[in-house]
Short mmCIF file of C-alpha atoms and ligand atoms in Angstrom, two decimals:
data_model
loop_
_atom_site.label_atom_id
_atom_site.label_comp_id
_atom_site.label_asym_id
_atom_site.label_seq_id
_atom_site.Cartn_x
_atom_site.Cartn_y
_atom_site.Cartn_z
CA MET I 1 -7.85 29.81 58.24
CA ILE I 2 -6.69 27.80 61.26
CA ILE I 3 -3.87 29.78 62.86
CA GLU I 4 -2.92 26.81 65.04
CA ASN I 5 -1.73 24.97 61.91
CA LEU I 6 0.78 27.73 61.14
CA ILE I 7 2.50 27.60 64.54
CA ARG I 8 5.67 25.53 64.94
CA GLU I 9 5.12 22.26 66.80
CA ASN I 10 7.83 22.95 69.41
CA ILE I 11 6.23 26.32 70.21
CA LYS I 12 2.78 24.76 70.58
CA SER I 13 4.08 22.36 73.20
CA LEU I 14 6.46 24.82 74.87
CA LYS I 15 5.93 25.56 78.55
CA PRO I 16 6.95 29.21 79.01
CA TYR I 17 9.29 30.40 81.75
CA SER I 18 7.30 31.64 84.69
CA SER I 19 8.94 34.65 86.33
CA ALA I 20 8.60 35.65 89.98
CA ARG I 21 6.56 38.69 88.98
CA GLU I 22 4.19 36.54 86.89
CA GLU I 23 3.63 34.04 89.68
CA PHE I 24 2.79 36.50 92.40
CA LYS I 25 0.61 39.43 91.37
CA ASN I 26 -0.80 41.68 94.03
CA SER I 27 -1.09 45.43 94.17
CA ALA I 28 -1.24 45.61 97.99
CA SER I 29 1.35 47.88 99.56
CA ASN I 30 3.87 46.92 102.27
CA LEU I 31 4.51 43.51 100.75
CA VAL I 32 7.93 42.05 101.53
CA TYR I 33 9.36 40.82 98.25
CA LEU I 34 11.83 38.00 98.81
CA ASP I 35 10.96 36.06 95.68
CA ALA I 36 13.16 37.33 92.84
CA ASN I 37 16.69 37.53 94.26
CA GLU I 38 16.67 41.31 93.85
CA ASN I 39 18.78 43.71 95.88
CA PRO I 40 16.46 45.01 98.65
CA PHE I 41 17.99 48.51 98.83
CA ASP I 42 15.70 50.94 97.03
CA THR I 43 17.19 52.68 94.00
CA GLY I 44 13.87 53.09 92.23
CA LEU I 45 15.09 50.40 89.84
CA ASN I 46 16.05 47.52 92.14
CA ARG I 47 12.87 45.55 91.31
CA TYR I 48 12.22 43.69 88.07
CA PRO I 49 9.78 45.50 85.79
CA ASP I 50 6.20 44.42 85.11
CA PRO I 51 6.68 41.52 82.63
CA GLN I 52 3.34 42.33 80.99
CA GLN I 53 3.83 46.13 80.93
CA ASN I 54 0.21 46.54 82.01
CA LEU I 55 0.17 50.34 82.40
CA VAL I 56 1.77 50.96 79.01
CA LYS I 57 -0.52 48.43 77.37
CA ALA I 58 -3.59 49.99 78.96
CA ALA I 59 -2.58 53.41 77.59
CA LEU I 60 -1.84 52.06 74.10
CA ALA I 61 -4.96 49.89 74.02
CA LYS I 62 -7.08 52.96 74.77
CA ILE I 63 -5.39 55.05 72.07
CA LYS I 64 -5.64 52.30 69.45
CA ASN I 65 -9.05 51.05 70.50
CA VAL I 66 -7.94 47.43 70.91
CA SER I 67 -8.00 45.14 73.91
CA ARG I 68 -4.87 44.66 76.02
CA GLU I 69 -4.88 40.99 75.04
CA GLN I 70 -4.42 42.03 71.40
CA LEU I 71 -1.15 43.74 72.21
CA LEU I 72 2.42 42.59 72.79
CA LEU I 73 5.33 44.93 73.48
CA GLY I 74 8.95 44.34 72.61
CA ASN I 75 12.44 45.78 72.85
CA GLY I 76 11.85 47.76 69.65
CA SER I 77 9.78 46.37 66.79
CA ASP I 78 12.90 44.47 65.74
CA GLU I 79 12.41 42.16 68.74
CA VAL I 80 8.73 41.73 67.88
CA LEU I 81 9.64 40.80 64.30
CA ASP I 82 12.10 38.21 65.58
CA LEU I 83 9.47 36.66 67.87
CA ILE I 84 7.11 36.35 64.90
CA PHE I 85 9.75 34.46 62.92
CA ARG I 86 10.38 32.12 65.85
CA VAL I 87 6.70 31.34 66.41
CA PHE I 88 5.77 30.59 62.80
CA CYS I 89 8.88 29.61 60.83
CA GLU I 90 10.58 26.25 61.03
CA PRO I 91 14.30 26.77 60.26
CA LYS I 92 15.45 25.26 56.94
CA VAL I 93 11.85 24.34 56.06
CA ASP I 94 9.63 27.41 55.96
CA THR I 95 9.80 30.55 53.86
CA VAL I 96 8.66 34.16 54.08
CA ILE I 97 7.96 36.79 51.42
CA ALA I 98 9.29 40.35 51.45
CA LEU I 99 8.97 43.03 48.77
CA PRO I 100 12.33 44.76 48.14
CA PRO I 101 13.34 47.49 48.31
CA THR I 102 12.11 47.38 51.88
CA TYR I 103 13.21 47.39 55.51
CA GLY I 104 16.42 45.33 55.70
CA MET I 105 15.62 43.52 58.94
CA TYR I 106 13.14 41.13 57.29
CA GLU I 107 16.04 39.66 55.32
CA VAL I 108 18.45 39.72 58.28
CA LEU I 109 15.91 37.98 60.52
CA ALA I 110 15.14 35.40 57.83
CA ASN I 111 18.87 34.66 57.63
CA THR I 112 19.31 34.64 61.41
CA ASN I 113 16.45 32.19 61.80
CA ASP I 114 17.59 30.10 58.80
CA VAL I 115 14.31 30.71 57.01
CA GLY I 116 14.11 31.04 53.22
CA LEU I 117 13.36 34.50 51.86
CA ILE I 118 11.27 34.88 48.71
CA GLU I 119 11.68 38.35 47.22
CA ASN I 120 9.09 39.94 44.99
CA TYR I 121 10.47 43.13 43.44
CA GLN I 122 7.32 44.44 41.76
CA PRO I 123 4.67 44.24 44.45
CA ASN I 124 1.77 42.99 42.46
CA VAL I 125 -0.94 41.02 44.24
CA ASP I 126 -1.08 38.14 41.74
CA GLU I 127 2.70 37.75 41.67
CA ILE I 128 2.90 37.74 45.46
CA LEU I 129 0.17 35.13 45.75
CA LYS I 130 1.82 33.04 43.03
CA ALA I 131 5.11 33.12 44.96
CA GLN I 132 3.71 31.45 48.07
CA ASN I 133 3.49 27.74 48.75
CA SER I 134 2.40 25.61 51.70
CA GLN I 135 5.66 26.39 53.55
CA THR I 136 5.33 30.17 53.16
CA LYS I 137 4.35 31.36 56.59
CA LEU I 138 4.79 35.14 56.57
CA LEU I 139 4.27 38.01 54.15
CA PHE I 140 5.84 41.34 55.14
CA LEU I 141 4.10 44.49 53.91
CA CYS I 142 5.89 47.62 55.04
CA SER I 143 3.43 50.48 54.66
CA PRO I 144 4.53 53.24 54.44
CA ASN I 145 7.57 51.48 53.07
CA ASN I 146 11.16 52.14 54.06
CA PRO I 147 13.05 53.35 51.96
CA THR I 148 10.56 54.24 49.20
CA ALA I 149 8.23 56.21 51.57
CA ASN I 150 5.05 55.20 49.75
CA SER I 151 2.07 53.36 51.21
CA PHE I 152 0.74 50.14 49.80
CA ASN I 153 -2.72 50.48 48.26
CA ALA I 154 -5.36 49.57 50.88
CA ASP I 155 -7.49 47.44 48.51
CA LYS I 156 -4.40 45.45 47.51
CA ILE I 157 -3.50 44.91 51.16
CA GLU I 158 -7.02 43.69 51.88
CA THR I 159 -6.91 41.23 48.99
CA LEU I 160 -3.55 39.94 50.19
CA ILE I 161 -4.77 39.48 53.77
CA LYS I 162 -7.80 37.57 52.48
CA LYS I 163 -5.97 35.37 49.98
CA PHE I 164 -2.56 34.78 51.53
CA THR I 165 -2.53 31.42 53.29
CA GLY I 166 -0.08 32.47 56.02
CA ILE I 167 0.27 35.44 58.34
CA VAL I 168 0.35 38.95 56.86
CA VAL I 169 2.62 41.26 58.87
CA ILE I 170 1.97 44.95 58.17
CA ASP I 171 4.86 47.04 59.44
CA GLU I 172 3.43 50.46 60.26
CA ALA I 173 6.54 52.07 61.73
CA TYR I 174 5.71 55.29 59.82
CA ILE I 175 1.90 55.20 59.98
CA ASP I 176 1.62 58.38 62.07
CA PHE I 177 3.00 60.41 59.15
CA SER I 178 0.68 58.78 56.63
CA SER I 179 -2.65 59.77 55.14
CA GLN I 180 -3.70 56.09 55.31
CA GLU I 181 -5.57 54.59 58.24
CA SER I 182 -3.90 52.02 60.44
CA TRP I 183 -4.84 48.39 59.98
CA THR I 184 -5.17 48.08 63.76
CA ARG I 185 -8.74 49.25 63.15
CA ARG I 186 -9.52 46.08 61.25
CA LEU I 187 -7.75 43.49 63.38
CA ASN I 188 -10.96 41.77 64.38
CA GLU I 189 -11.86 41.02 60.74
CA PHE I 190 -8.69 39.08 59.93
CA PRO I 191 -7.31 36.27 62.11
CA ASN I 192 -4.06 36.16 60.09
CA LEU I 193 -3.19 39.84 60.46
CA ILE I 194 -0.35 41.23 62.57
CA VAL I 195 0.31 44.98 62.72
CA ILE I 196 3.64 46.29 64.01
CA GLN I 197 4.18 49.81 65.26
CA THR I 198 6.94 51.57 67.18
CA LEU I 199 7.60 54.52 69.48
CA SER I 200 10.88 55.12 67.62
CA LYS I 201 9.51 57.47 64.96
CA ALA I 202 6.50 59.74 65.59
CA TYR I 203 6.83 59.51 69.38
CA GLY I 204 10.49 60.53 69.25
CA LEU I 205 11.62 57.67 71.50
CA ALA I 206 14.01 55.57 69.41
CA GLY I 207 16.36 55.52 72.41
CA ILE I 208 14.00 53.67 74.74
CA ARG I 209 13.37 50.77 72.32
CA LEU I 210 9.66 50.08 72.40
CA GLY I 211 7.85 48.26 69.63
CA ALA I 212 4.23 47.15 69.62
CA CYS I 213 2.53 44.23 67.97
CA TYR I 214 -1.25 44.10 67.48
CA SER I 215 -3.06 40.95 66.46
CA SER I 216 -5.71 38.43 67.50
CA THR I 217 -5.63 37.30 71.13
CA LYS I 218 -4.63 33.84 69.83
CA ILE I 219 -1.49 35.08 68.07
CA ILE I 220 -0.58 37.45 70.90
CA SER I 221 -0.87 34.66 73.47
CA VAL I 222 1.59 32.49 71.49
CA LEU I 223 4.06 35.35 71.03
CA ASN I 224 3.80 35.97 74.77
CA LYS I 225 4.88 32.39 75.46
CA ILE I 226 8.30 32.93 73.90
CA LYS I 227 9.12 36.54 74.73
CA PRO I 228 11.92 37.02 77.27
CA PRO I 229 10.25 37.54 80.68
CA TYR I 230 11.37 41.13 81.27
CA ASN I 231 11.89 42.26 77.68
CA VAL I 232 10.75 45.87 78.26
CA ASN I 233 12.75 47.53 81.01
CA GLN I 234 11.40 49.77 83.76
CA LEU I 235 12.85 53.03 82.40
CA THR I 236 11.31 52.33 79.02
CA GLN I 237 7.92 51.58 80.54
CA GLN I 238 7.98 54.81 82.58
CA THR I 239 9.08 56.98 79.66
CA ALA I 240 6.60 55.40 77.24
CA LEU I 241 3.72 55.91 79.64
CA LYS I 242 4.55 59.59 80.00
CA ALA I 243 4.75 60.05 76.23
CA LEU I 244 1.47 58.23 75.63
CA GLN I 245 -0.20 60.54 78.10
CA ASN I 246 1.04 63.61 76.22
CA SER I 247 -0.57 63.22 72.83
CA ILE I 248 -0.61 67.00 72.25
CA LYS I 249 3.21 67.14 72.06
CA THR I 250 3.39 64.11 69.76
CA ASN I 251 0.61 65.34 67.45
CA ASN I 252 2.19 68.76 67.27
CA GLU I 253 5.57 67.29 66.28
CA ILE I 254 3.95 65.02 63.68
CA ALA I 255 2.20 68.05 62.13
CA ILE I 256 5.48 69.99 61.98
CA ILE I 257 7.36 67.06 60.44
CA ILE I 258 4.65 66.56 57.78
CA SER I 259 4.64 70.26 56.94
CA GLU I 260 8.47 70.29 56.75
CA ARG I 261 8.38 67.18 54.56
CA ASN I 262 5.97 68.82 52.14
CA GLN I 263 8.09 71.97 51.94
CA LEU I 264 11.26 69.90 51.44
CA ILE I 265 9.66 68.11 48.48
CA ILE I 266 9.06 71.49 46.79
CA ASP I 267 12.54 72.80 47.65
CA LEU I 268 14.43 69.66 46.64
CA GLU I 269 12.84 69.67 43.20
CA GLU I 270 14.64 72.95 42.52
CA ILE I 271 18.09 71.35 42.91
CA SER I 272 19.64 70.74 39.51
CA PHE I 273 21.27 67.36 40.26
CA ILE I 274 18.13 65.92 41.85
CA VAL I 275 16.47 63.75 39.25
CA LYS I 276 13.38 62.76 41.24
CA VAL I 277 11.81 63.23 44.66
CA TYR I 278 9.49 60.31 45.32
CA PRO I 279 6.13 61.00 47.01
CA SER I 280 6.27 60.40 50.75
CA ASP I 281 3.79 59.17 53.31
CA ALA I 282 6.54 58.97 55.96
CA ASN I 283 9.07 61.19 57.80
CA PHE I 284 11.71 60.77 55.11
CA LEU I 285 12.16 61.29 51.38
CA LEU I 286 13.71 59.02 48.81
CA VAL I 287 15.55 61.19 46.33
CA LYS I 288 17.19 60.14 43.06
CA VAL I 289 20.32 62.13 42.28
CA ASP I 290 22.85 62.14 39.46
CA ASN I 291 25.46 60.24 41.47
CA ALA I 292 24.52 59.02 44.96
CA ILE I 293 28.05 58.13 46.06
CA VAL I 294 29.47 61.53 45.11
CA ARG I 295 26.56 63.49 46.61
CA TYR I 296 26.60 61.39 49.80
CA HIS I 297 30.29 62.17 50.41
CA GLN I 298 29.83 65.84 49.58
CA LEU I 299 27.11 66.06 52.21
CA VAL I 300 29.28 64.26 54.79
CA GLU I 301 32.01 66.83 54.14
CA HIS I 302 29.44 69.46 55.09
CA LYS I 303 28.58 67.43 58.22
CA ILE I 304 25.20 66.31 56.92
CA ILE I 305 24.59 62.58 57.15
CA VAL I 306 21.95 61.02 54.94
CA ARG I 307 21.47 57.38 53.98
CA ASN I 308 22.89 56.17 50.69
CA ARG I 309 20.44 53.56 49.34
CA THR I 310 22.01 53.16 45.90
CA ASN I 311 22.86 49.51 46.49
CA LEU I 312 19.27 48.47 47.15
CA PRO I 313 17.31 46.94 44.27
CA LEU I 314 15.47 49.56 42.17
CA CYS I 315 17.14 52.37 44.17
CA GLU I 316 20.10 53.18 41.95
CA ASN I 317 21.49 56.64 42.78
CA CYS I 318 18.96 57.13 45.55
CA LEU I 319 19.60 58.90 48.84
CA ARG I 320 17.21 58.84 51.77
CA PHE I 321 16.74 62.11 53.65
CA THR I 322 15.07 62.03 57.05
CA VAL I 323 12.99 65.14 57.65
CA GLY I 324 14.71 67.18 60.36
CA THR I 325 13.82 70.34 62.22
CA LYS I 326 13.16 73.53 60.25
CA GLU I 327 16.76 74.63 60.90
CA GLU I 328 18.23 71.27 59.90
CA ASN I 329 16.21 71.20 56.69
CA LYS I 330 17.29 74.74 55.89
CA LYS I 331 20.92 73.70 56.42
CA LEU I 332 20.38 70.72 54.11
CA MET I 333 18.88 72.94 51.42
CA ASN I 334 21.57 75.63 51.73
CA THR I 335 24.24 72.95 51.45
CA LEU I 336 22.63 71.26 48.45
CA LYS I 337 22.54 74.62 46.68
CA LEU I 338 26.30 74.96 47.16
CA LEU I 339 27.20 71.58 45.63
C1 PLP P 401 9.92 49.82 58.54
C2 PLP P 401 10.61 49.75 59.84
N1 PLP P 401 10.19 48.85 60.74
C3 PLP P 401 10.79 48.75 61.93
C4 PLP P 401 11.84 49.56 62.27
C5 PLP P 401 12.52 49.36 63.60
O1 PLP P 401 11.84 49.97 64.59
P1 PLP P 401 12.30 49.85 66.12
O2 PLP P 401 13.11 51.03 66.42
O3 PLP P 401 10.99 49.82 66.86
O4 PLP P 401 13.04 48.54 66.28
C6 PLP P 401 12.32 50.50 61.37
C7 PLP P 401 13.48 51.34 61.72
O5 PLP P 401 13.99 52.12 60.98
C8 PLP P 401 11.68 50.59 60.12
O6 PLP P 401 12.10 51.46 59.20
#
C-alpha cells in the first residue's frame, strides 16, 4: 500500500507554519529570547511551550516501546482524530467507515469535515470490506468500544488492517482497562495503521487534554505538518510528564477500577429491573434496563449522573455507568436497590 496516494493533494504540497521555537533550537542557558514576541517578565509560563513536546514524547516512547518519530500529541485525542480527517479526507469526495454504536466524535468529525460517513451496524469483516470503495480513506475501530465496552476480536482487526485499502484507525482510549494487547506493539508491521490513545481515562487526566497518536514515521510526519504549532500547552506537558513518571500510581488505580468493575457486574445483575449487563473491557458498563429514560431520571433525582444511551442504534434502554470509587459504586448500588 502506498500511503502517499491516500494523502490529500493540498496537504502534500502544504508548507507548514514554522514557529519561532521550531526555527531556533538550543538547550544552552542564558540565551536572550527576543524571537517570539513573548512578554519577557518571568511567570513560569511566559514562554511558548515546546511545539514538539519532546520530554513528554520521550517518556511515552519509552513506555510504549516506539520511536519518538512514531508519535504525535494533540489537545485530547479529539484533536488527533480531526487532524487525521484533514490529512486523508477530501471534503465532499471521500468517505470513512465507522461501526455504530460507537464513539460519537467519528460522526461529528465526518460532518464537520464534510466527509461521507458509511455506517456498518454489525461489525463483520466481510461486510466492512464490502462497504469500502476507492474513496473510502479511513476505517475507525474503537476497541474497547464506547459505549458497548467490548473489544474487537484481534484476528478480525488484523484481517481488516491487511485487507482495508485505506487507513485503519484503532481508538484505544480504554486499552489500559482491557485484557487485550495494544496495537502499538505491531505498528511496524502495518504501514496503514494508526493507534490513538489518551491520558483522559486510565491516567486520570481528562482535564489537561492530552491525546496520543502512534503510527509510521511517514504518517506522523504528515500529521505534524498540519497540527497547530503549540497545540499542547506548557501546563499539560508538565503535568503529563509527572504522571508518566509515576506509573505505580496509575497502575494501582487501574487495578482498583478493574476490580470495582468486576464487582459491579456481579452486583448489578442482582437488580430486578436490569435486563442485561454487557461484558466490559473498559472502565464503564453498558447496562440494559426496563426503561432507560425512567431509570435515568430516577438516578438524577438521587444525584447520580449516568449516561443514557437509549437513542443510539442497538442500545435501546441502555444506560452507561462509569466505574467510580468504591464509595461511589456503593452509593450507586444502594440507590438502585431503592428504585
Ligand atoms: C473512544 C473514545 N475515544 C476518544 C475519546 C476522547 O478522548 P480525549 O479526552 O483524549 O479527547 C473518548 C472520550 O470519551 C472516547 O470514548
